[in-house]
Every structure is written in structure tokens, then in C-alpha cells.
JSON list of C-alpha atoms in Angstrom, two decimals:
[
{"chain": "A", "resi": 137, "resn": "MET", "atom": "CA", "xyz": [1.89, 8.33, -7.55]},
{"chain": "A", "resi": 138, "resn": "LYS", "atom": "CA", "xyz": [-0.24, 7.63, -4.51]},
{"chain": "A", "resi": 139, "resn": "ALA", "atom": "CA", "xyz": [-0.78, 3.99, -3.54]},
{"chain": "A", "resi": 140, "resn": "ASN", "atom": "CA", "xyz": [-4.54, 4.36, -3.20]},
{"chain": "A", "resi": 141, "resn": "ILE", "atom": "CA", "xyz": [-4.78, 4.91, -6.99]},
{"chain": "A", "resi": 142, "resn": "LEU", "atom": "CA", "xyz": [-3.78, 1.26, -7.43]},
{"chain": "A", "resi": 143, "resn": "LEU", "atom": "CA", "xyz": [-6.46, -0.16, -5.13]},
{"chain": "A", "resi": 144, "resn": "ASN", "atom": "CA", "xyz": [-9.96, -1.33, -6.13]},
{"chain": "A", "resi": 145, "resn": "VAL", "atom": "CA", "xyz": [-9.30, -0.84, -9.82]},
{"chain": "A", "resi": 146, "resn": "GLU", "atom": "CA", "xyz": [-10.13, -3.43, -12.45]},
{"chain": "A", "resi": 147, "resn": "VAL", "atom": "CA", "xyz": [-7.17, -5.25, -13.99]},
{"chain": "A", "resi": 148, "resn": "ILE", "atom": "CA", "xyz": [-7.39, -5.65, -17.78]},
{"chain": "A", "resi": 149, "resn": "SER", "atom": "CA", "xyz": [-4.96, -7.33, -20.18]},
{"chain": "A", "resi": 150, "resn": "LYS", "atom": "CA", "xyz": [-3.90, -5.12, -23.08]},
{"chain": "A", "resi": 151, "resn": "ASN", "atom": "CA", "xyz": [-3.36, -7.99, -25.52]},
{"chain": "A", "resi": 152, "resn": "ASN", "atom": "CA", "xyz": [-6.87, -9.48, -25.36]},
{"chain": "A", "resi": 153, "resn": "GLY", "atom": "CA", "xyz": [-8.99, -7.18, -23.16]},
{"chain": "A", "resi": 154, "resn": "ARG", "atom": "CA", "xyz": [-9.59, -9.89, -20.56]},
{"chain": "A", "resi": 155, "resn": "ARG", "atom": "CA", "xyz": [-10.79, -8.66, -17.16]},
{"chain": "A", "resi": 156, "resn": "HIS", "atom": "CA", "xyz": [-9.03, -10.34, -14.24]},
{"chain": "A", "resi": 157, "resn": "GLY", "atom": "CA", "xyz": [-10.71, -8.80, -11.19]},
{"chain": "A", "resi": 158, "resn": "LEU", "atom": "CA", "xyz": [-10.00, -5.95, -8.77]},
{"chain": "A", "resi": 159, "resn": "VAL", "atom": "CA", "xyz": [-6.71, -5.07, -7.09]},
{"chain": "A", "resi": 160, "resn": "LYS", "atom": "CA", "xyz": [-7.35, -5.74, -3.40]},
{"chain": "A", "resi": 161, "resn": "SER", "atom": "CA", "xyz": [-3.93, -5.41, -1.81]},
{"chain": "A", "resi": 162, "resn": "LEU", "atom": "CA", "xyz": [-0.46, -4.00, -2.37]},
{"chain": "A", "resi": 163, "resn": "VAL", "atom": "CA", "xyz": [2.46, -6.11, -1.14]},
{"chain": "A", "resi": 164, "resn": "VAL", "atom": "CA", "xyz": [5.63, -4.31, -0.03]},
{"chain": "A", "resi": 165, "resn": "VAL", "atom": "CA", "xyz": [9.12, -5.65, 0.72]},
{"chain": "A", "resi": 166, "resn": "ASN", "atom": "CA", "xyz": [11.89, -3.33, 1.94]},
{"chain": "A", "resi": 167, "resn": "HIS", "atom": "CA", "xyz": [9.85, -0.23, 1.01]},
{"chain": "A", "resi": 168, "resn": "VAL", "atom": "CA", "xyz": [9.40, -1.39, -2.59]},
{"chain": "A", "resi": 169, "resn": "LEU", "atom": "CA", "xyz": [6.07, -2.40, -4.10]},
{"chain": "A", "resi": 170, "resn": "GLN", "atom": "CA", "xyz": [6.58, -6.03, -5.12]},
{"chain": "A", "resi": 171, "resn": "TYR", "atom": "CA", "xyz": [3.12, -7.32, -6.06]},
{"chain": "A", "resi": 172, "resn": "LEU", "atom": "CA", "xyz": [-0.44, -6.21, -6.62]},
{"chain": "A", "resi": 173, "resn": "VAL", "atom": "CA", "xyz": [-2.92, -8.85, -5.44]},
{"chain": "A", "resi": 174, "resn": "ILE", "atom": "CA", "xyz": [-6.07, -9.46, -7.48]},
{"chain": "A", "resi": 175, "resn": "ASN", "atom": "CA", "xyz": [-9.35, -10.68, -6.09]},
{"chain": "A", "resi": 176, "resn": "PRO", "atom": "CA", "xyz": [-10.67, -12.72, -9.05]},
{"chain": "A", "resi": 177, "resn": "GLY", "atom": "CA", "xyz": [-13.82, -13.80, -7.23]},
{"chain": "A", "resi": 178, "resn": "GLY", "atom": "CA", "xyz": [-15.05, -17.34, -6.71]},
{"chain": "A", "resi": 179, "resn": "ILE", "atom": "CA", "xyz": [-14.52, -19.75, -3.84]},
{"chain": "A", "resi": 180, "resn": "LEU", "atom": "CA", "xyz": [-12.20, -22.20, -5.57]},
{"chain": "A", "resi": 181, "resn": "SER", "atom": "CA", "xyz": [-10.14, -19.64, -7.48]},
{"chain": "A", "resi": 182, "resn": "LYS", "atom": "CA", "xyz": [-6.38, -19.48, -7.11]},
{"chain": "A", "resi": 183, "resn": "ALA", "atom": "CA", "xyz": [-4.58, -16.51, -5.65]},
{"chain": "A", "resi": 184, "resn": "GLU", "atom": "CA", "xyz": [-3.54, -14.10, -8.38]},
{"chain": "A", "resi": 185, "resn": "PHE", "atom": "CA", "xyz": [-0.98, -11.33, -8.28]},
{"chain": "A", "resi": 186, "resn": "PHE", "atom": "CA", "xyz": [1.45, -9.54, -10.57]},
{"chain": "A", "resi": 187, "resn": "LYS", "atom": "CA", "xyz": [4.54, -7.38, -10.45]},
{"chain": "A", "resi": 188, "resn": "PRO", "atom": "CA", "xyz": [4.13, -3.61, -10.85]},
{"chain": "A", "resi": 189, "resn": "GLU", "atom": "CA", "xyz": [6.51, -3.64, -13.81]},
{"chain": "A", "resi": 190, "resn": "SER", "atom": "CA", "xyz": [3.63, -5.20, -15.81]},
{"chain": "A", "resi": 191, "resn": "ILE", "atom": "CA", "xyz": [1.54, -2.02, -15.52]},
{"chain": "A", "resi": 192, "resn": "VAL", "atom": "CA", "xyz": [1.04, -0.25, -18.84]},
{"chain": "A", "resi": 193, "resn": "ASP", "atom": "CA", "xyz": [-1.51, 2.34, -17.70]},
{"chain": "A", "resi": 194, "resn": "VAL", "atom": "CA", "xyz": [-3.54, 3.11, -14.59]},
{"chain": "A", "resi": 195, "resn": "ASN", "atom": "CA", "xyz": [-6.29, 5.47, -13.53]},
{"chain": "A", "resi": 196, "resn": "TYR", "atom": "CA", "xyz": [-9.00, 5.41, -10.85]},
{"chain": "A", "resi": 197, "resn": "LYS", "atom": "CA", "xyz": [-11.18, 2.96, -12.81]},
{"chain": "A", "resi": 198, "resn": "ARG", "atom": "CA", "xyz": [-8.83, 0.48, -14.47]},
{"chain": "A", "resi": 199, "resn": "LEU", "atom": "CA", "xyz": [-5.30, -0.81, -14.54]},
{"chain": "A", "resi": 200, "resn": "ILE", "atom": "CA", "xyz": [-3.93, -2.22, -17.78]},
{"chain": "A", "resi": 201, "resn": "ILE", "atom": "CA", "xyz": [-1.22, -4.87, -17.84]},
{"chain": "A", "resi": 202, "resn": "GLU", "atom": "CA", "xyz": [0.64, -5.98, -20.96]},
{"chain": "A", "resi": 203, "resn": "ASP", "atom": "CA", "xyz": [-0.32, -9.67, -21.09]},
{"chain": "A", "resi": 204, "resn": "ASP", "atom": "CA", "xyz": [-2.19, -12.47, -19.26]},
{"chain": "A", "resi": 205, "resn": "LYS", "atom": "CA", "xyz": [1.18, -14.18, -18.78]},
{"chain": "A", "resi": 206, "resn": "ASP", "atom": "CA", "xyz": [2.19, -11.43, -16.33]},
{"chain": "A", "resi": 207, "resn": "ILE", "atom": "CA", "xyz": [-0.27, -12.75, -13.75]},
{"chain": "A", "resi": 208, "resn": "ILE", "atom": "CA", "xyz": [1.07, -15.29, -11.25]},
{"chain": "A", "resi": 209, "resn": "ARG", "atom": "CA", "xyz": [-1.50, -17.88, -10.18]},
{"chain": "A", "resi": 210, "resn": "VAL", "atom": "CA", "xyz": [-0.77, -20.08, -7.16]},
{"chain": "A", "resi": 211, "resn": "LYS", "atom": "CA", "xyz": [-2.76, -22.20, -4.73]},
{"chain": "A", "resi": 212, "resn": "ARG", "atom": "CA", "xyz": [-3.74, -20.26, -1.63]},
{"chain": "A", "resi": 213, "resn": "LYS", "atom": "CA", "xyz": [-1.50, -22.48, 0.54]},
{"chain": "A", "resi": 214, "resn": "MET", "atom": "CA", "xyz": [1.54, -21.36, -1.47]},
{"chain": "A", "resi": 215, "resn": "VAL", "atom": "CA", "xyz": [0.92, -17.61, -1.12]},
{"chain": "A", "resi": 216, "resn": "LYS", "atom": "CA", "xyz": [2.63, -17.38, 2.27]},
{"chain": "A", "resi": 217, "resn": "ALA", "atom": "CA", "xyz": [5.81, -18.95, 0.91]},
{"chain": "A", "resi": 218, "resn": "TYR", "atom": "CA", "xyz": [5.73, -16.59, -2.07]},
{"chain": "A", "resi": 219, "resn": "LEU", "atom": "CA", "xyz": [5.29, -13.48, 0.05]},
{"chain": "A", "resi": 220, "resn": "GLU", "atom": "CA", "xyz": [7.24, -14.40, 3.18]},
{"chain": "A", "resi": 221, "resn": "GLU", "atom": "CA", "xyz": [9.02, -11.10, 3.90]},
{"chain": "A", "resi": 222, "resn": "ALA", "atom": "CA", "xyz": [6.18, -8.93, 2.67]},
{"chain": "A", "resi": 223, "resn": "PHE", "atom": "CA", "xyz": [3.43, -6.91, 4.30]},
{"chain": "A", "resi": 224, "resn": "PRO", "atom": "CA", "xyz": [0.16, -5.55, 2.94]},
{"chain": "A", "resi": 225, "resn": "LEU", "atom": "CA", "xyz": [0.56, -1.80, 2.57]},
{"chain": "A", "resi": 226, "resn": "MET", "atom": "CA", "xyz": [-2.75, -0.29, 3.55]},
{"chain": "A", "resi": 227, "resn": "ASN", "atom": "CA", "xyz": [-3.97, -0.27, 7.13]},
{"chain": "A", "resi": 228, "resn": "TYR", "atom": "CA", "xyz": [-0.76, -1.88, 8.40]},
{"chain": "A", "resi": 229, "resn": "PRO", "atom": "CA", "xyz": [0.01, -1.01, 12.06]},
{"chain": "A", "resi": 230, "resn": "VAL", "atom": "CA", "xyz": [3.00, 1.19, 12.91]},
{"chain": "A", "resi": 231, "resn": "VAL", "atom": "CA", "xyz": [4.74, 1.18, 16.31]},
{"chain": "A", "resi": 232, "resn": "ASP", "atom": "CA", "xyz": [7.23, 3.65, 17.73]},
{"chain": "A", "resi": 233, "resn": "LYS", "atom": "CA", "xyz": [10.70, 2.88, 19.10]},
{"chain": "A", "resi": 234, "resn": "ASN", "atom": "CA", "xyz": [9.13, 1.87, 22.44]},
{"chain": "A", "resi": 235, "resn": "GLY", "atom": "CA", "xyz": [6.87, -0.67, 20.75]},
{"chain": "A", "resi": 236, "resn": "GLU", "atom": "CA", "xyz": [3.72, 1.43, 21.27]},
{"chain": "A", "resi": 237, "resn": "LEU", "atom": "CA", "xyz": [1.14, 1.29, 18.48]},
{"chain": "A", "resi": 238, "resn": "PHE", "atom": "CA", "xyz": [0.46, 4.83, 17.31]},
{"chain": "A", "resi": 239, "resn": "GLY", "atom": "CA", "xyz": [-1.05, 4.58, 13.86]},
{"chain": "A", "resi": 240, "resn": "ARG", "atom": "CA", "xyz": [-1.77, 2.70, 10.66]},
{"chain": "A", "resi": 241, "resn": "VAL", "atom": "CA", "xyz": [-0.60, 3.19, 7.09]},
{"chain": "A", "resi": 242, "resn": "ALA", "atom": "CA", "xyz": [-3.30, 5.16, 5.27]},
{"chain": "A", "resi": 243, "resn": "ASN", "atom": "CA", "xyz": [-1.45, 5.76, 1.99]},
{"chain": "A", "resi": 244, "resn": "ALA", "atom": "CA", "xyz": [2.03, 5.98, 0.51]},
{"chain": "A", "resi": 245, "resn": "THR", "atom": "CA", "xyz": [3.90, 7.80, -2.22]},
{"chain": "A", "resi": 246, "resn": "ILE", "atom": "CA", "xyz": [5.33, 5.40, -4.81]},
{"chain": "A", "resi": 247, "resn": "GLU", "atom": "CA", "xyz": [8.03, 6.43, -7.29]},
{"chain": "A", "resi": 248, "resn": "ALA", "atom": "CA", "xyz": [6.86, 5.72, -10.84]},
{"chain": "A", "resi": 249, "resn": "LYS", "atom": "CA", "xyz": [9.86, 3.91, -12.37]},
{"chain": "A", "resi": 250, "resn": "THR", "atom": "CA", "xyz": [11.32, 2.07, -9.35]},
{"chain": "A", "resi": 251, "resn": "TYR", "atom": "CA", "xyz": [8.10, 1.43, -7.38]},
{"chain": "A", "resi": 252, "resn": "ARG", "atom": "CA", "xyz": [10.05, 2.44, -4.27]},
{"chain": "A", "resi": 253, "resn": "ILE", "atom": "CA", "xyz": [8.04, 4.02, -1.48]},
{"chain": "A", "resi": 254, "resn": "SER", "atom": "CA", "xyz": [9.44, 7.41, -0.52]},
{"chain": "A", "resi": 255, "resn": "GLU", "atom": "CA", "xyz": [7.01, 8.27, 2.29]},
{"chain": "A", "resi": 256, "resn": "TYR", "atom": "CA", "xyz": [4.08, 6.82, 4.20]},
{"chain": "A", "resi": 257, "resn": "GLU", "atom": "CA", "xyz": [0.95, 8.64, 5.30]},
{"chain": "A", "resi": 258, "resn": "ILE", "atom": "CA", "xyz": [0.06, 7.53, 8.82]},
{"chain": "A", "resi": 259, "resn": "SER", "atom": "CA", "xyz": [-3.40, 7.75, 10.33]},
{"chain": "A", "resi": 260, "resn": "LYS", "atom": "CA", "xyz": [-3.01, 8.18, 14.09]},
{"chain": "A", "resi": 261, "resn": "SER", "atom": "CA", "xyz": [-6.74, 8.14, 14.88]},
{"chain": "A", "resi": 262, "resn": "PHE", "atom": "CA", "xyz": [-10.00, 9.15, 13.27]},
{"chain": "A", "resi": 263, "resn": "PHE", "atom": "CA", "xyz": [-10.29, 12.33, 15.35]},
{"chain": "A", "resi": 264, "resn": "ASP", "atom": "CA", "xyz": [-6.64, 13.26, 14.92]},
{"chain": "A", "resi": 265, "resn": "ASP", "atom": "CA", "xyz": [-7.04, 12.84, 11.16]},
{"chain": "A", "resi": 266, "resn": "LEU", "atom": "CA", "xyz": [-10.04, 15.18, 11.29]},
{"chain": "A", "resi": 267, "resn": "ASP", "atom": "CA", "xyz": [-8.10, 17.80, 13.25]},
{"chain": "A", "resi": 268, "resn": "HIS", "atom": "CA", "xyz": [-4.64, 17.59, 11.71]},
{"chain": "A", "resi": 269, "resn": "GLY", "atom": "CA", "xyz": [-4.70, 15.32, 8.67]},
{"chain": "A", "resi": 270, "resn": "TYR", "atom": "CA", "xyz": [-2.44, 12.33, 8.20]},
{"chain": "A", "resi": 271, "resn": "GLY", "atom": "CA", "xyz": [1.11, 12.32, 9.50]},
{"chain": "A", "resi": 272, "resn": "ILE", "atom": "CA", "xyz": [3.89, 11.80, 6.98]},
{"chain": "A", "resi": 273, "resn": "ILE", "atom": "CA", "xyz": [6.93, 9.62, 7.70]},
{"chain": "A", "resi": 274, "resn": "LYS", "atom": "CA", "xyz": [9.81, 9.09, 5.30]},
{"chain": "A", "resi": 275, "resn": "ALA", "atom": "CA", "xyz": [10.33, 5.44, 4.37]},
{"chain": "A", "resi": 276, "resn": "SER", "atom": "CA", "xyz": [13.92, 5.66, 5.60]},
{"chain": "A", "resi": 277, "resn": "GLU", "atom": "CA", "xyz": [12.58, 6.24, 9.15]},
{"chain": "A", "resi": 278, "resn": "LEU", "atom": "CA", "xyz": [10.55, 3.00, 9.16]},
{"chain": "A", "resi": 279, "resn": "THR", "atom": "CA", "xyz": [11.84, -0.54, 9.40]},
{"chain": "A", "resi": 280, "resn": "TYR", "atom": "CA", "xyz": [9.98, -3.79, 8.82]},
{"chain": "A", "resi": 281, "resn": "GLN", "atom": "CA", "xyz": [11.12, -6.71, 10.92]},
{"chain": "A", "resi": 282, "resn": "ASP", "atom": "CA", "xyz": [9.31, -9.66, 12.47]},
{"chain": "A", "resi": 283, "resn": "GLN", "atom": "CA", "xyz": [6.06, -8.56, 10.81]},
{"chain": "A", "resi": 284, "resn": "ILE", "atom": "CA", "xyz": [6.11, -5.15, 12.52]},
{"chain": "A", "resi": 285, "resn": "LEU", "atom": "CA", "xyz": [6.56, -1.74, 10.90]},
{"chain": "A", "resi": 286, "resn": "SER", "atom": "CA", "xyz": [8.55, 0.40, 13.36]},
{"chain": "A", "resi": 287, "resn": "TYR", "atom": "CA", "xyz": [9.15, 4.14, 13.49]},
{"chain": "A", "resi": 288, "resn": "GLU", "atom": "CA", "xyz": [12.68, 4.85, 14.71]},
{"chain": "A", "resi": 289, "resn": "LYS", "atom": "CA", "xyz": [11.55, 7.67, 17.04]},
{"chain": "A", "resi": 290, "resn": "ALA", "atom": "CA", "xyz": [9.00, 8.17, 19.80]},
{"chain": "A", "resi": 291, "resn": "MET", "atom": "CA", "xyz": [5.43, 8.66, 18.60]},
{"chain": "A", "resi": 292, "resn": "PHE", "atom": "CA", "xyz": [5.17, 12.21, 19.94]},
{"chain": "A", "resi": 293, "resn": "ASN", "atom": "CA", "xyz": [8.29, 13.32, 18.13]},
{"chain": "A", "resi": 294, "resn": "PRO", "atom": "CA", "xyz": [7.92, 16.98, 17.08]},
{"chain": "A", "resi": 295, "resn": "GLU", "atom": "CA", "xyz": [9.51, 16.12, 13.70]},
{"chain": "A", "resi": 296, "resn": "PHE", "atom": "CA", "xyz": [6.45, 14.04, 12.77]},
{"chain": "A", "resi": 297, "resn": "LYS", "atom": "CA", "xyz": [4.99, 16.17, 9.95]},
{"chain": "A", "resi": 298, "resn": "ASN", "atom": "CA", "xyz": [1.29, 16.60, 9.30]},
{"chain": "A", "resi": 299, "resn": "GLN", "atom": "CA", "xyz": [-0.07, 16.60, 5.79]},
{"chain": "A", "resi": 300, "resn": "GLY", "atom": "CA", "xyz": [-1.62, 20.03, 5.39]},
{"chain": "A", "resi": 301, "resn": "THR", "atom": "CA", "xyz": [-4.67, 20.52, 7.55]},
{"chain": "A", "resi": 302, "resn": "GLY", "atom": "CA", "xyz": [-7.32, 18.12, 8.67]},
{"chain": "A", "resi": 303, "resn": "ILE", "atom": "CA", "xyz": [-10.79, 17.67, 7.24]},
{"chain": "A", "resi": 304, "resn": "ALA", "atom": "CA", "xyz": [-12.33, 19.80, 9.98]},
{"chain": "A", "resi": 305, "resn": "ASN", "atom": "CA", "xyz": [-10.06, 22.71, 9.04]},
{"chain": "A", "resi": 306, "resn": "ARG", "atom": "CA", "xyz": [-10.79, 22.35, 5.33]},
{"chain": "A", "resi": 307, "resn": "LEU", "atom": "CA", "xyz": [-14.55, 21.90, 5.53]},
{"chain": "A", "resi": 308, "resn": "LEU", "atom": "CA", "xyz": [-15.52, 23.82, 8.63]},
{"chain": "A", "resi": 309, "resn": "GLY", "atom": "CA", "xyz": [-12.77, 26.42, 8.86]},
{"chain": "A", "resi": 310, "resn": "VAL", "atom": "CA", "xyz": [-11.95, 25.27, 12.40]},
{"chain": "A", "resi": 311, "resn": "LYS", "atom": "CA", "xyz": [-8.59, 26.48, 13.67]}
]
């Protein structure tokens, strides 16, 4: 499944139908989806998140979890300790082996049973996305260390695959 399916959907408990809020962020550790962060609303609310194993069903409008007990509620000060080696998936910067920023994570492919990320879709720039579409990098070619996601090759590596054609090619027929 694509990661963007899990974002901005309403979280609902199956056991009592309670609505918890919208999924606002996906937290990844070692290329595995660890938590989905909920924005419950309210100034004094606690941070809420849950493990992907709690998901019963998901579509573009709602995400159903088994039970209210699956949601972890902590004070905002404690979130950093809880998610120390994690990074938010979407819009995270990616650097090449020379430390040069060349894109941001636009989406990812998540395996259904293991929640392991097999590949990342990288947006290099708005205009490049229009011309060529997103680039695709296998998760095995990216490392996360010291809060940086690094591609093991140079950014202009010819092996960097593009996802189909860009929007300009699809809509306007530009070659």
C-alpha cells in the first residue's frame, strides 16, 4: 500500500465507534512504519499515536483500529523520548553520499503484513516532478543516521529510476 493512503484519514475505534482525530504523521524506524500519529485537536490535548498492527481496515476516508486501548497517550514532553530514533516519513529531506540535499520523501510503498517500507518516492523539485515524475529509491539504498536520510550514491546517478512520466507528459502530451 502507499503511505499517503494512511494520512489525513479519520481514526475510528471498531469496538465503540469513537472518533479519535486525523492521522497527521507516519513515524518510521529502520524502514519500518512504527507509529501513526493522531492530531486529536485541542490545545491541552496529549499526543496520541498507535502501532500499525492495530489497523483493522483503511481507505481514503477512514482508518479503523480494533480498540481505544491501542492508542498511546503521552504528554508532549515525552514524545521525543518515545520516538528517539524515528523520523516523520513525508517531506523528509534526502541527501546523497556527498551530503548534498537533492530531494524530499513524497511517498513510500509499505508492505501490508510487516509494515516494512520497500521503496521511497523522492520529489527532487516541483519542476522536475512535472517533467519526469517522482524518483524511486529502494529502501535498502537509504540509511537513516543522525537525523539524516542518506542515499548511498551521488544524486545524479543514472540508476535513479523515475516513476513513469511526469504530470506535464500525462496532461499535456509534452515529450
